[in-house]
């Protein structure tokens, strides 16, 4: 008989979720697919060669289970439990804009304030 483990427990062992109860909640909500089939059973048994699909943040993860594992160990140990089949994550679209120069919006730099003060003083003469 092949080694099997509860789905929520495996997701927690593999460090996809911070707590086992969080993993169980996501499974119960039907947000995890096992071999392409949506499941709501936390106790669904999974083993090597099963493929899991679930959302993590705004990225869809496709994971093939390689090993069941015996504990929730360090991240390096957890990464040996699966192979990531997900397409590469797209470049971040949420890049922070460069700090704009003072154009009447935002806070001026010290240099901008000096120039502004000098132009004010000259206009009063």
Short mmCIF file of N, CA, C and O in Angstrom, two decimals:
data_model
loop_
_atom_site.label_atom_id
_atom_site.label_comp_id
_atom_site.label_asym_id
_atom_site.label_seq_id
_atom_site.Cartn_x
_atom_site.Cartn_y
_atom_site.Cartn_z
N UNK A 1 0.83 -1.19 0.00
CA UNK A 1 0.00 0.00 0.00
C UNK A 1 0.88 1.25 0.00
O UNK A 1 1.84 1.34 0.75
N UNK A 2 0.55 2.18 -0.87
CA UNK A 2 1.34 3.40 -0.97
C UNK A 2 1.09 4.29 0.25
O UNK A 2 0.01 4.28 0.84
N UNK A 3 2.10 5.05 0.61
CA UNK A 3 1.98 5.95 1.75
C UNK A 3 1.04 7.10 1.40
O UNK A 3 1.15 7.70 0.34
N UNK A 4 0.12 7.41 2.29
CA UNK A 4 -0.84 8.49 2.07
C UNK A 4 -0.92 9.35 3.33
O UNK A 4 -0.58 8.90 4.42
N UNK A 5 -1.39 10.59 3.15
CA UNK A 5 -1.51 11.53 4.27
C UNK A 5 -2.69 12.45 3.99
O UNK A 5 -3.02 12.71 2.82
N UNK A 6 -3.31 12.96 5.04
CA UNK A 6 -4.42 13.90 4.89
C UNK A 6 -3.96 15.12 4.11
O UNK A 6 -2.84 15.60 4.28
N UNK A 7 -4.84 15.65 3.27
CA UNK A 7 -4.51 16.80 2.43
C UNK A 7 -4.13 18.02 3.25
O UNK A 7 -3.10 18.66 2.99
N UNK A 8 -4.92 18.36 4.26
CA UNK A 8 -4.62 19.55 5.06
C UNK A 8 -3.28 19.41 5.79
O UNK A 8 -2.50 20.35 5.86
N UNK A 9 -3.00 18.22 6.25
CA UNK A 9 -1.74 17.97 6.96
C UNK A 9 -0.55 18.08 6.01
O UNK A 9 0.48 18.66 6.34
N UNK A 10 -0.70 17.54 4.78
CA UNK A 10 0.40 17.60 3.82
C UNK A 10 0.69 19.06 3.42
O UNK A 10 1.85 19.46 3.33
N UNK A 11 -0.36 19.84 3.19
CA UNK A 11 -0.17 21.25 2.83
C UNK A 11 0.56 22.00 3.94
O UNK A 11 1.38 22.89 3.68
N UNK A 12 0.27 21.65 5.16
CA UNK A 12 0.93 22.28 6.31
C UNK A 12 2.38 21.79 6.42
O UNK A 12 3.29 22.59 6.63
N UNK A 13 2.61 20.49 6.24
CA UNK A 13 3.97 19.93 6.26
C UNK A 13 4.84 20.61 5.20
O UNK A 13 6.00 20.90 5.43
N UNK A 14 4.27 20.81 4.01
CA UNK A 14 5.03 21.36 2.89
C UNK A 14 5.16 22.89 2.98
O UNK A 14 5.70 23.51 2.08
N UNK A 15 4.62 23.48 4.04
CA UNK A 15 4.74 24.90 4.34
C UNK A 15 4.06 25.82 3.34
O UNK A 15 4.52 26.92 3.07
N UNK A 16 2.96 25.36 2.77
CA UNK A 16 2.18 26.24 1.91
C UNK A 16 1.26 27.13 2.74
O UNK A 16 0.85 28.19 2.29
N UNK A 17 0.93 26.66 3.95
CA UNK A 17 0.10 27.43 4.86
C UNK A 17 0.77 27.48 6.23
O UNK A 17 1.41 26.52 6.64
N UNK A 18 0.60 28.59 6.91
CA UNK A 18 1.27 28.81 8.18
C UNK A 18 0.74 27.90 9.29
O UNK A 18 1.49 27.47 10.15
N UNK A 19 -0.56 27.63 9.26
CA UNK A 19 -1.14 26.74 10.27
C UNK A 19 -1.95 25.65 9.57
O UNK A 19 -2.42 25.83 8.45
N UNK A 20 -2.12 24.55 10.29
CA UNK A 20 -2.89 23.45 9.73
C UNK A 20 -4.36 23.84 9.62
O UNK A 20 -5.04 23.46 8.68
N UNK A 21 -4.86 24.62 10.58
CA UNK A 21 -6.26 25.02 10.52
C UNK A 21 -6.53 25.94 9.33
O UNK A 21 -7.59 25.89 8.72
N UNK A 22 -5.56 26.75 8.96
CA UNK A 22 -5.70 27.60 7.77
C UNK A 22 -5.75 26.74 6.52
O UNK A 22 -6.57 26.97 5.62
N UNK A 23 -4.90 25.72 6.46
CA UNK A 23 -4.92 24.79 5.33
C UNK A 23 -6.26 24.06 5.26
O UNK A 23 -6.85 23.93 4.19
N UNK A 24 -6.76 23.63 6.40
CA UNK A 24 -8.04 22.91 6.45
C UNK A 24 -9.18 23.82 6.01
O UNK A 24 -10.10 23.37 5.30
N UNK A 25 -9.14 25.09 6.39
CA UNK A 25 -10.17 26.04 6.00
C UNK A 25 -10.19 26.24 4.49
O UNK A 25 -11.25 26.27 3.86
N UNK A 26 -9.01 26.38 3.89
CA UNK A 26 -8.93 26.57 2.43
C UNK A 26 -9.43 25.34 1.68
O UNK A 26 -10.09 25.45 0.66
N UNK A 27 -9.12 24.15 2.20
CA UNK A 27 -9.59 22.92 1.56
C UNK A 27 -11.10 22.83 1.70
O UNK A 27 -11.80 22.52 0.72
N UNK A 28 -11.64 23.10 2.89
CA UNK A 28 -13.08 23.01 3.12
C UNK A 28 -13.87 24.00 2.28
O UNK A 28 -15.02 23.76 1.92
N UNK A 29 -13.22 25.11 1.92
CA UNK A 29 -13.88 26.11 1.07
C UNK A 29 -13.87 25.69 -0.40
O UNK A 29 -14.42 26.41 -1.24
N UNK A 30 -13.24 24.58 -0.70
CA UNK A 30 -13.21 24.08 -2.08
C UNK A 30 -12.19 24.80 -2.95
O UNK A 30 -12.32 24.81 -4.16
N UNK A 31 -11.18 25.37 -2.34
CA UNK A 31 -10.18 26.14 -3.08
C UNK A 31 -8.98 25.31 -3.51
O UNK A 31 -8.02 25.85 -4.06
N UNK A 32 -9.02 24.00 -3.26
CA UNK A 32 -7.91 23.12 -3.61
C UNK A 32 -8.44 22.02 -4.53
O UNK A 32 -9.51 21.46 -4.29
N UNK A 33 -7.68 21.72 -5.59
CA UNK A 33 -8.02 20.63 -6.51
C UNK A 33 -6.97 19.54 -6.38
O UNK A 33 -5.77 19.83 -6.32
N UNK A 34 -7.43 18.31 -6.35
CA UNK A 34 -6.53 17.15 -6.31
C UNK A 34 -6.72 16.41 -7.62
O UNK A 34 -7.83 15.96 -7.93
N UNK A 35 -5.66 16.33 -8.40
CA UNK A 35 -5.70 15.70 -9.73
C UNK A 35 -6.81 16.28 -10.60
O UNK A 35 -7.51 15.57 -11.31
N UNK A 36 -7.01 17.60 -10.50
CA UNK A 36 -7.99 18.28 -11.33
C UNK A 36 -9.41 18.27 -10.79
O UNK A 36 -10.30 18.90 -11.34
N UNK A 37 -9.65 17.56 -9.69
CA UNK A 37 -10.99 17.46 -9.11
C UNK A 37 -11.07 18.31 -7.85
O UNK A 37 -10.27 18.15 -6.94
N UNK A 38 -12.07 19.19 -7.83
CA UNK A 38 -12.27 20.06 -6.66
C UNK A 38 -12.65 19.21 -5.46
O UNK A 38 -13.48 18.30 -5.57
N UNK A 39 -12.04 19.50 -4.31
CA UNK A 39 -12.36 18.74 -3.10
C UNK A 39 -12.67 19.68 -1.96
O UNK A 39 -12.11 20.78 -1.88
N UNK A 40 -13.57 19.25 -1.10
CA UNK A 40 -13.90 20.01 0.11
C UNK A 40 -13.61 19.17 1.35
O UNK A 40 -13.93 19.58 2.45
N UNK A 41 -13.03 18.00 1.14
CA UNK A 41 -12.74 17.10 2.26
C UNK A 41 -11.33 17.36 2.77
O UNK A 41 -10.35 17.15 2.06
N UNK A 42 -11.26 17.79 4.02
CA UNK A 42 -9.95 18.01 4.65
C UNK A 42 -9.19 16.70 4.79
O UNK A 42 -7.97 16.66 4.75
N UNK A 43 -9.94 15.63 4.96
CA UNK A 43 -9.34 14.32 5.20
C UNK A 43 -9.02 13.56 3.91
O UNK A 43 -8.66 12.40 3.97
N UNK A 44 -9.14 14.22 2.77
CA UNK A 44 -8.80 13.60 1.48
C UNK A 44 -7.36 13.09 1.57
O UNK A 44 -6.46 13.83 1.94
N UNK A 45 -7.17 11.82 1.24
CA UNK A 45 -5.83 11.24 1.33
C UNK A 45 -5.06 11.52 0.04
O UNK A 45 -5.59 11.32 -1.05
N UNK A 46 -3.84 12.01 0.19
CA UNK A 46 -2.98 12.28 -0.96
C UNK A 46 -1.66 11.55 -0.77
O UNK A 46 -1.24 11.26 0.35
N UNK A 47 -1.02 11.26 -1.89
CA UNK A 47 0.25 10.56 -1.84
C UNK A 47 1.13 10.98 -3.02
O UNK A 47 0.76 11.87 -3.80
N UNK A 48 2.26 10.34 -3.16
CA UNK A 48 3.17 10.67 -4.27
C UNK A 48 2.46 10.56 -5.62
O UNK A 48 1.57 9.73 -5.80
N UNK A 49 2.84 11.44 -6.54
CA UNK A 49 2.32 11.54 -7.91
C UNK A 49 0.96 12.24 -8.00
O UNK A 49 0.48 12.45 -9.10
N UNK A 50 0.34 12.62 -6.87
CA UNK A 50 -0.88 13.42 -6.94
C UNK A 50 -0.50 14.85 -7.29
O UNK A 50 0.57 15.33 -6.91
N UNK A 51 -1.39 15.53 -8.03
CA UNK A 51 -1.15 16.92 -8.43
C UNK A 51 -2.18 17.80 -7.75
O UNK A 51 -3.38 17.56 -7.83
N UNK A 52 -1.69 18.82 -7.05
CA UNK A 52 -2.55 19.77 -6.34
C UNK A 52 -2.53 21.11 -7.05
O UNK A 52 -1.48 21.55 -7.52
N UNK A 53 -3.68 21.76 -7.11
CA UNK A 53 -3.79 23.09 -7.71
C UNK A 53 -4.54 23.97 -6.73
O UNK A 53 -5.63 23.61 -6.28
N UNK A 54 -3.95 25.11 -6.38
CA UNK A 54 -4.59 26.04 -5.46
C UNK A 54 -3.99 27.42 -5.64
O UNK A 54 -2.91 27.58 -6.22
N UNK A 55 -4.73 28.43 -5.16
CA UNK A 55 -4.25 29.80 -5.25
C UNK A 55 -3.47 30.14 -3.99
O UNK A 55 -3.85 29.76 -2.88
N UNK A 56 -2.38 30.85 -4.19
CA UNK A 56 -1.59 31.35 -3.07
C UNK A 56 -1.30 32.80 -3.37
O UNK A 56 -0.49 33.11 -4.25
N UNK A 57 -2.00 33.69 -2.68
CA UNK A 57 -1.92 35.11 -3.01
C UNK A 57 -2.60 35.32 -4.35
O UNK A 57 -3.71 34.85 -4.57
N UNK A 58 -1.93 35.99 -5.28
CA UNK A 58 -2.51 36.18 -6.61
C UNK A 58 -1.85 35.27 -7.64
O UNK A 58 -1.90 35.52 -8.82
N UNK A 59 -1.23 34.21 -7.16
CA UNK A 59 -0.51 33.28 -8.02
C UNK A 59 -1.15 31.88 -7.89
O UNK A 59 -1.45 31.44 -6.79
N UNK A 60 -1.38 31.20 -8.99
CA UNK A 60 -1.92 29.84 -8.98
C UNK A 60 -0.76 28.85 -8.89
O UNK A 60 0.17 28.89 -9.69
N UNK A 61 -0.80 27.98 -7.88
CA UNK A 61 0.26 26.99 -7.69
C UNK A 61 -0.21 25.64 -8.20
O UNK A 61 -1.33 25.21 -7.93
N UNK A 62 0.65 24.96 -8.95
CA UNK A 62 0.42 23.59 -9.41
C UNK A 62 1.58 22.78 -8.86
O UNK A 62 2.73 23.02 -9.21
N UNK A 63 1.26 21.83 -7.99
CA UNK A 63 2.28 21.10 -7.24
C UNK A 63 2.09 19.59 -7.45
O UNK A 63 0.98 19.09 -7.34
N UNK A 64 3.19 18.89 -7.76
CA UNK A 64 3.15 17.43 -7.81
C UNK A 64 3.83 16.91 -6.54
O UNK A 64 4.96 17.28 -6.23
N UNK A 65 3.14 16.06 -5.82
CA UNK A 65 3.66 15.53 -4.56
C UNK A 65 4.70 14.45 -4.88
O UNK A 65 4.44 13.52 -5.65
N UNK A 66 5.89 14.60 -4.30
CA UNK A 66 6.96 13.62 -4.49
C UNK A 66 7.09 12.69 -3.29
O UNK A 66 7.47 11.53 -3.43
N UNK A 67 6.83 13.23 -2.09
CA UNK A 67 6.94 12.44 -0.86
C UNK A 67 5.88 12.92 0.12
O UNK A 67 5.39 14.04 0.03
N UNK A 68 5.56 12.07 1.07
CA UNK A 68 4.53 12.40 2.05
C UNK A 68 5.10 13.21 3.20
O UNK A 68 4.52 14.19 3.61
N UNK A 69 6.23 12.83 3.72
CA UNK A 69 6.82 13.54 4.84
C UNK A 69 6.33 12.98 6.17
O UNK A 69 5.29 12.34 6.24
N UNK A 70 7.10 13.25 7.22
CA UNK A 70 6.73 12.74 8.53
C UNK A 70 6.56 13.84 9.56
O UNK A 70 6.07 13.59 10.65
N UNK A 71 6.98 15.05 9.21
CA UNK A 71 6.86 16.17 10.16
C UNK A 71 6.90 17.47 9.40
O UNK A 71 7.21 17.52 8.21
N UNK A 72 6.60 18.56 10.12
CA UNK A 72 6.70 19.89 9.52
C UNK A 72 8.09 20.42 9.88
O UNK A 72 8.29 21.05 10.90
N UNK A 73 9.03 20.15 9.02
CA UNK A 73 10.41 20.53 9.28
C UNK A 73 10.75 21.88 8.69
O UNK A 73 9.86 22.66 8.32
N UNK A 74 12.04 22.17 8.58
CA UNK A 74 12.48 23.45 7.99
C UNK A 74 12.11 23.54 6.51
O UNK A 74 11.79 22.53 5.87
N UNK A 75 12.18 24.74 5.97
CA UNK A 75 11.77 24.99 4.59
C UNK A 75 12.55 24.13 3.60
O UNK A 75 11.98 23.64 2.62
N UNK A 76 13.83 23.92 3.84
CA UNK A 76 14.63 23.10 2.91
C UNK A 76 14.12 21.67 2.87
O UNK A 76 14.09 21.05 1.81
N UNK A 77 13.70 21.16 4.01
CA UNK A 77 13.13 19.80 4.06
C UNK A 77 11.76 19.77 3.39
O UNK A 77 11.43 18.83 2.68
N UNK A 78 10.97 20.81 3.59
CA UNK A 78 9.62 20.89 3.01
C UNK A 78 9.70 20.94 1.48
O UNK A 78 8.84 20.38 0.80
N UNK A 79 10.71 21.59 0.93
CA UNK A 79 10.82 21.71 -0.53
C UNK A 79 11.14 20.39 -1.20
O UNK A 79 10.95 20.25 -2.41
N UNK A 80 11.61 19.41 -0.45
CA UNK A 80 11.88 18.09 -1.03
C UNK A 80 10.61 17.25 -1.16
O UNK A 80 10.64 16.20 -1.79
N UNK A 81 9.50 17.72 -0.60
CA UNK A 81 8.25 16.96 -0.64
C UNK A 81 7.48 17.13 -1.95
O UNK A 81 6.55 16.38 -2.20
N UNK A 82 7.84 18.13 -2.76
CA UNK A 82 7.05 18.41 -3.96
C UNK A 82 7.91 18.94 -5.09
O UNK A 82 9.05 19.35 -4.89
N UNK A 83 7.31 18.94 -6.29
CA UNK A 83 7.89 19.58 -7.47
C UNK A 83 6.90 20.64 -7.91
O UNK A 83 5.71 20.36 -8.06
N UNK A 84 7.39 21.85 -8.11
CA UNK A 84 6.52 22.96 -8.51
C UNK A 84 6.37 22.95 -10.02
O UNK A 84 7.33 23.12 -10.76
N UNK A 85 5.14 22.74 -10.49
CA UNK A 85 4.85 22.71 -11.92
C UNK A 85 4.23 24.03 -12.39
O UNK A 85 3.82 24.14 -13.55
N UNK A 86 4.13 25.00 -11.51
CA UNK A 86 3.49 26.28 -11.83
C UNK A 86 4.26 27.01 -12.91
O UNK A 86 5.49 26.93 -12.97
N UNK A 87 3.54 27.75 -13.75
CA UNK A 87 4.25 28.60 -14.71
C UNK A 87 5.00 29.67 -13.93
O UNK A 87 4.60 30.02 -12.82
N UNK A 88 6.08 30.20 -14.49
CA UNK A 88 6.84 31.21 -13.75
C UNK A 88 5.95 32.41 -13.42
O UNK A 88 5.09 32.81 -14.21
N UNK A 89 6.19 32.95 -12.25
CA UNK A 89 5.40 34.09 -11.79
C UNK A 89 5.71 35.30 -12.67
O UNK A 89 6.88 35.59 -12.94
N UNK A 90 4.68 36.00 -13.14
CA UNK A 90 4.94 37.17 -13.99
C UNK A 90 5.65 38.27 -13.21
O UNK A 90 5.57 38.31 -11.99
N UNK A 91 6.34 39.11 -13.94
CA UNK A 91 7.03 40.23 -13.30
C UNK A 91 6.01 41.05 -12.53
O UNK A 91 4.87 41.21 -12.96
N UNK A 92 6.44 41.57 -11.42
CA UNK A 92 5.53 42.33 -10.58
C UNK A 92 5.04 43.57 -11.31
O UNK A 92 5.82 44.37 -11.80
N UNK A 93 3.72 43.70 -11.38
CA UNK A 93 3.13 44.87 -12.03
C UNK A 93 2.99 46.02 -11.04
O UNK A 93 2.71 47.13 -11.41
N UNK A 94 3.20 45.72 -9.78
CA UNK A 94 3.00 46.72 -8.74
C UNK A 94 4.34 47.32 -8.30
O UNK A 94 4.66 47.33 -7.13
N UNK A 95 5.11 47.81 -9.25
CA UNK A 95 6.37 48.42 -8.87
C UNK A 95 6.10 49.80 -8.30
O UNK A 95 5.22 50.53 -8.78
N UNK A 96 6.84 50.14 -7.31
CA UNK A 96 6.66 51.44 -6.68
C UNK A 96 7.16 52.53 -7.63
O UNK A 96 8.22 52.39 -8.23
N UNK A 97 6.38 53.58 -7.81
CA UNK A 97 6.84 54.63 -8.71
C UNK A 97 8.06 55.34 -8.13
O UNK A 97 8.24 55.41 -6.92
N UNK A 98 8.86 55.85 -9.03
CA UNK A 98 10.02 56.61 -8.58
C UNK A 98 9.53 57.84 -7.84
O UNK A 98 8.46 58.37 -8.12
N UNK A 99 10.32 58.31 -6.92
CA UNK A 99 9.96 59.49 -6.16
C UNK A 99 10.01 60.70 -7.10
O UNK A 99 11.08 61.06 -7.58
N UNK A 100 8.85 61.30 -7.40
CA UNK A 100 8.86 62.40 -8.36
C UNK A 100 9.49 63.66 -7.77
O UNK A 100 9.49 63.86 -6.56
N UNK A 101 10.04 64.47 -8.66
CA UNK A 101 10.55 65.76 -8.22
C UNK A 101 9.39 66.65 -7.80
O UNK A 101 8.23 66.37 -8.10
N UNK A 102 9.66 67.73 -7.12
CA UNK A 102 8.59 68.61 -6.66
C UNK A 102 8.05 69.40 -7.83
O UNK A 102 8.74 70.19 -8.44
N UNK A 103 6.81 69.13 -8.15
CA UNK A 103 6.13 69.84 -9.23
C UNK A 103 4.82 70.39 -8.68
O UNK A 103 3.79 70.35 -9.33
N UNK A 104 4.86 70.89 -7.47
CA UNK A 104 3.66 71.39 -6.86
C UNK A 104 2.84 70.29 -6.21
O UNK A 104 1.76 70.52 -5.71
N UNK A 105 3.37 69.06 -6.21
CA UNK A 105 2.68 67.95 -5.56
C UNK A 105 3.69 67.17 -4.74
O UNK A 105 4.84 67.05 -5.10
N UNK A 106 3.25 66.66 -3.64
CA UNK A 106 4.15 65.93 -2.77
C UNK A 106 4.99 66.89 -1.96
O UNK A 106 4.83 68.11 -1.99
N UNK A 107 5.92 66.35 -1.22
CA UNK A 107 6.76 67.17 -0.36
C UNK A 107 8.02 67.56 -1.12
O UNK A 107 8.71 66.73 -1.67
N UNK A 108 8.36 68.86 -1.13
CA UNK A 108 9.55 69.29 -1.86
C UNK A 108 10.83 68.88 -1.14
O UNK A 108 10.85 68.73 0.08
N UNK A 109 11.91 68.74 -1.89
CA UNK A 109 13.21 68.47 -1.29
C UNK A 109 13.76 69.76 -0.73
O UNK A 109 13.24 70.86 -0.98
N UNK A 110 14.83 69.66 0.00
CA UNK A 110 15.44 70.85 0.58
C UNK A 110 15.89 71.81 -0.52
O UNK A 110 15.71 73.03 -0.42
N UNK A 111 16.45 71.26 -1.58
CA UNK A 111 16.90 72.07 -2.72
C UNK A 111 15.70 72.79 -3.36
O UNK A 111 15.79 73.99 -3.67
N UNK A 112 14.59 72.05 -3.56
CA UNK A 112 13.39 72.67 -4.13
C UNK A 112 12.87 73.79 -3.25
O UNK A 112 12.42 74.83 -3.74
N UNK A 113 12.92 73.60 -1.92
CA UNK A 113 12.44 74.66 -1.01
C UNK A 113 13.31 75.90 -1.11
O UNK A 113 12.81 77.02 -1.09
N UNK A 114 14.61 75.72 -1.20
CA UNK A 114 15.52 76.87 -1.31
C UNK A 114 15.24 77.65 -2.60
O UNK A 114 15.18 78.89 -2.58
N UNK A 115 15.08 76.93 -3.70
CA UNK A 115 14.79 77.59 -4.98
C UNK A 115 13.47 78.34 -4.89
O UNK A 115 13.35 79.48 -5.33
N UNK A 116 12.49 77.71 -4.29
CA UNK A 116 11.17 78.33 -4.14
C UNK A 116 11.26 79.58 -3.26
O UNK A 116 10.69 80.63 -3.59
N UNK A 117 11.99 79.50 -2.15
CA UNK A 117 12.13 80.64 -1.26
C UNK A 117 12.88 81.79 -1.95
O UNK A 117 12.52 82.97 -1.78
N UNK A 118 13.91 81.46 -2.73
CA UNK A 118 14.65 82.51 -3.44
C UNK A 118 13.76 83.20 -4.48
O UNK A 118 13.80 84.43 -4.62
N UNK A 119 12.99 82.42 -5.19
CA UNK A 119 12.11 83.03 -6.20
C UNK A 119 11.04 83.88 -5.54
O UNK A 119 10.66 84.93 -6.08
N UNK A 120 10.59 83.51 -4.38
CA UNK A 120 9.61 84.31 -3.64
C UNK A 120 10.22 85.62 -3.20
O UNK A 120 9.62 86.69 -3.31
N UNK A 121 11.45 85.54 -2.67
CA UNK A 121 12.14 86.73 -2.18
C UNK A 121 12.41 87.70 -3.32
O UNK A 121 12.29 88.92 -3.18
N UNK A 122 12.79 87.16 -4.49
CA UNK A 122 13.07 88.04 -5.64
C UNK A 122 11.81 88.71 -6.15
O UNK A 122 11.85 89.84 -6.63
N UNK A 123 10.68 88.01 -6.06
CA UNK A 123 9.45 88.61 -6.56
C UNK A 123 8.94 89.71 -5.64
O UNK A 123 8.20 90.59 -6.05
N UNK A 124 9.38 89.74 -4.40
CA UNK A 124 8.95 90.77 -3.44
C UNK A 124 9.82 92.03 -3.57
O UNK A 124 9.42 93.08 -3.07
N UNK A 125 10.97 91.96 -4.17
CA UNK A 125 11.87 93.12 -4.28
C UNK A 125 11.36 94.18 -5.18
O UNK A 125 10.60 94.17 -6.01
#
